[in-house]
C-alpha positions as a LaTeX table, in Angstrom:
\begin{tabular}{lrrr}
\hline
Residue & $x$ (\AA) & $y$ (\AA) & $z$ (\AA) \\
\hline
Unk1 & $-12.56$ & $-0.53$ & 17.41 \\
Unk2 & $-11.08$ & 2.10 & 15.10 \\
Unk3 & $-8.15$ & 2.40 & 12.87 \\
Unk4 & $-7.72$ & 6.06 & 14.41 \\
Unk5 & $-5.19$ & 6.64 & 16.77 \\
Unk6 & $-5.75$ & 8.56 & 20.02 \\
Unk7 & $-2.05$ & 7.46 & 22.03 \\
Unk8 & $-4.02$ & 4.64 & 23.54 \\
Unk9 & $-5.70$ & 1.10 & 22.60 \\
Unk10 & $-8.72$ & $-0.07$ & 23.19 \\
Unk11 & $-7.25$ & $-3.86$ & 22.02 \\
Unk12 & $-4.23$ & $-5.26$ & 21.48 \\
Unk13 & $-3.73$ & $-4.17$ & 18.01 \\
Unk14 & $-0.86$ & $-7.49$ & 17.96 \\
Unk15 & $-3.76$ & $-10.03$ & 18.74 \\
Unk16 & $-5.64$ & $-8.93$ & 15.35 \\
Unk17 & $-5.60$ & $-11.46$ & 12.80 \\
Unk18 & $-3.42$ & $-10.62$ & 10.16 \\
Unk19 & $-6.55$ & $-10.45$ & 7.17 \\
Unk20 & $-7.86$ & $-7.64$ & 10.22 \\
Unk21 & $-4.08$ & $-5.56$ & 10.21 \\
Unk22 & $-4.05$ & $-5.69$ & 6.20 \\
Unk23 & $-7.15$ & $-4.13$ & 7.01 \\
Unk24 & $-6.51$ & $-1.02$ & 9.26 \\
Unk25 & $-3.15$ & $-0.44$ & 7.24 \\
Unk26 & $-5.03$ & 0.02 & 4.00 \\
Unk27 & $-7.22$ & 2.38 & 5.67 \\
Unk28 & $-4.28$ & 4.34 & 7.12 \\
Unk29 & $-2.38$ & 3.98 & 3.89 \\
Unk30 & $-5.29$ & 5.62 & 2.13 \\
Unk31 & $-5.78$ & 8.39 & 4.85 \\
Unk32 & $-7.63$ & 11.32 & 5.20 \\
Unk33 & $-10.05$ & 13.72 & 2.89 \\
Unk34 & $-8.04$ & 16.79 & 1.38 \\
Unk35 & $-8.05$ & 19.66 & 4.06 \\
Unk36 & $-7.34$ & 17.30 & 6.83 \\
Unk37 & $-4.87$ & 16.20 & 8.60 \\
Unk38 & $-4.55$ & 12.55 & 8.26 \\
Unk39 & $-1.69$ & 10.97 & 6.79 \\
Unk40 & $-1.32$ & 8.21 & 4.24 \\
Unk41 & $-2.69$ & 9.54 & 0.38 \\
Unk42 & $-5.80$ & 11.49 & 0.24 \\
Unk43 & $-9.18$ & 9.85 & $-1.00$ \\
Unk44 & $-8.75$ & 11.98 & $-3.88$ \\
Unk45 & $-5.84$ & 10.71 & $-4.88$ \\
Unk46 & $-7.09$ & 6.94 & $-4.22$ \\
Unk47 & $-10.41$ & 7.73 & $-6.03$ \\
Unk48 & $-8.61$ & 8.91 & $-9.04$ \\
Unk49 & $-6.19$ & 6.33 & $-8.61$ \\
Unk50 & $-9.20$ & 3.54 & $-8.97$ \\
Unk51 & $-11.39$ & 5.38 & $-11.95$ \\
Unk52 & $-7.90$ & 5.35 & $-14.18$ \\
Unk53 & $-7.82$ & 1.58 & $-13.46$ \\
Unk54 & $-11.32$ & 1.61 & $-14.21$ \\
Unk55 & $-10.89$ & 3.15 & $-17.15$ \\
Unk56 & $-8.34$ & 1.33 & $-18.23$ \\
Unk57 & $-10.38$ & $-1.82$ & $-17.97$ \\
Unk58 & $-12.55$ & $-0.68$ & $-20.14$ \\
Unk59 & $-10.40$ & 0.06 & $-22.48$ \\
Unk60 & $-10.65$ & 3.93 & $-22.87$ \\
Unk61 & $-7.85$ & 5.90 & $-23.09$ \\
Unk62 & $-8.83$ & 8.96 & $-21.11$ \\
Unk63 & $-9.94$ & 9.29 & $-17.33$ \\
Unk64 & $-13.28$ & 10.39 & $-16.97$ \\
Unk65 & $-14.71$ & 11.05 & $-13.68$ \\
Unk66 & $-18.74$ & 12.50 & $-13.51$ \\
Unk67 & $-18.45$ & 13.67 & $-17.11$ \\
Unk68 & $-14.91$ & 15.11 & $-16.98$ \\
Unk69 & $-11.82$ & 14.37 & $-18.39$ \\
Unk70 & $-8.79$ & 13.96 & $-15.99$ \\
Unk71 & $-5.50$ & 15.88 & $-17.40$ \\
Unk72 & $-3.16$ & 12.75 & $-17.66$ \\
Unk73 & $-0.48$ & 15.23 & $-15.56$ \\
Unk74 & $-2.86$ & 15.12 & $-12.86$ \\
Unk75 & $-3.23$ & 10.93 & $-13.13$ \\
Unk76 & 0.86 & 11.04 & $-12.91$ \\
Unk77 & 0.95 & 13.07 & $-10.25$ \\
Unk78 & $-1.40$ & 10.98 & $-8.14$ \\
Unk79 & 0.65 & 7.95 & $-9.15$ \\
Unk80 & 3.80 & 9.40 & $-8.02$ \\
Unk81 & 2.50 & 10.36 & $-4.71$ \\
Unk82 & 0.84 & 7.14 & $-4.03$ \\
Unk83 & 4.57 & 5.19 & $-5.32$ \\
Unk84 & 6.72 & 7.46 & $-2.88$ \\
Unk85 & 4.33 & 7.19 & 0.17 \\
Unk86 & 4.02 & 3.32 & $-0.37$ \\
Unk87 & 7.61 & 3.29 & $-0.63$ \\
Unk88 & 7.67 & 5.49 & 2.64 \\
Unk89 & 5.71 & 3.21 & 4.12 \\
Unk90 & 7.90 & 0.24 & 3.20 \\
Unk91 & 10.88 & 1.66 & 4.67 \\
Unk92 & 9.29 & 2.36 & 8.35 \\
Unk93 & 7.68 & $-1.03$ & 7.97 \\
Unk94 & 10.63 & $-3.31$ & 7.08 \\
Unk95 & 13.24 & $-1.11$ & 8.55 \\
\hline
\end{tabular}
């Protein structure tokens, strides 16, 4: 089975357990690599998303990812995009 959608099922994606939807949603929430065209955030933008947290954790005040310092623009940016397509989401979920 795979989260990827062709227009048809291979099983009844309503008979998953719900631990198995959360699941495939995160995946589709988290989408694609940058230069495709998958939808949900980029991995990017979920990989910078978890080395702030990271960072934050342990108690530094600037993002570093493989030596380098993240602008803090670029750490609100990713925010923002990940708030407004969650919120997306939300809406054609619960609508």
């Amino acid at each position: 089975m795979t989260p990827r959608t062709a227009g048809f099922n291979t099983l009844d994606t309503a008979a998953l357990r719900p631990a198995t939807q959360f699941f495939i949603i995160t995946l589709m929430f988290i989408g694609a690599c940058p230069g495709s065209t998958g939808g949900g955030i980029k991995t990017t933008t979920f990989g910078l998303l978890a080395a702030t947290v990271w960072s934050q954790g342990k108690g530094r005040e600037d993002v570093e990812i493989l030596g380098r310092r993240i602008p803090t623009e670029q750490v609100h940016r990713a925010l923002a995009v990940t708030l407004l397509s969650g919120g997306s989401w939300h809406l054609l979920l619960y609508s």
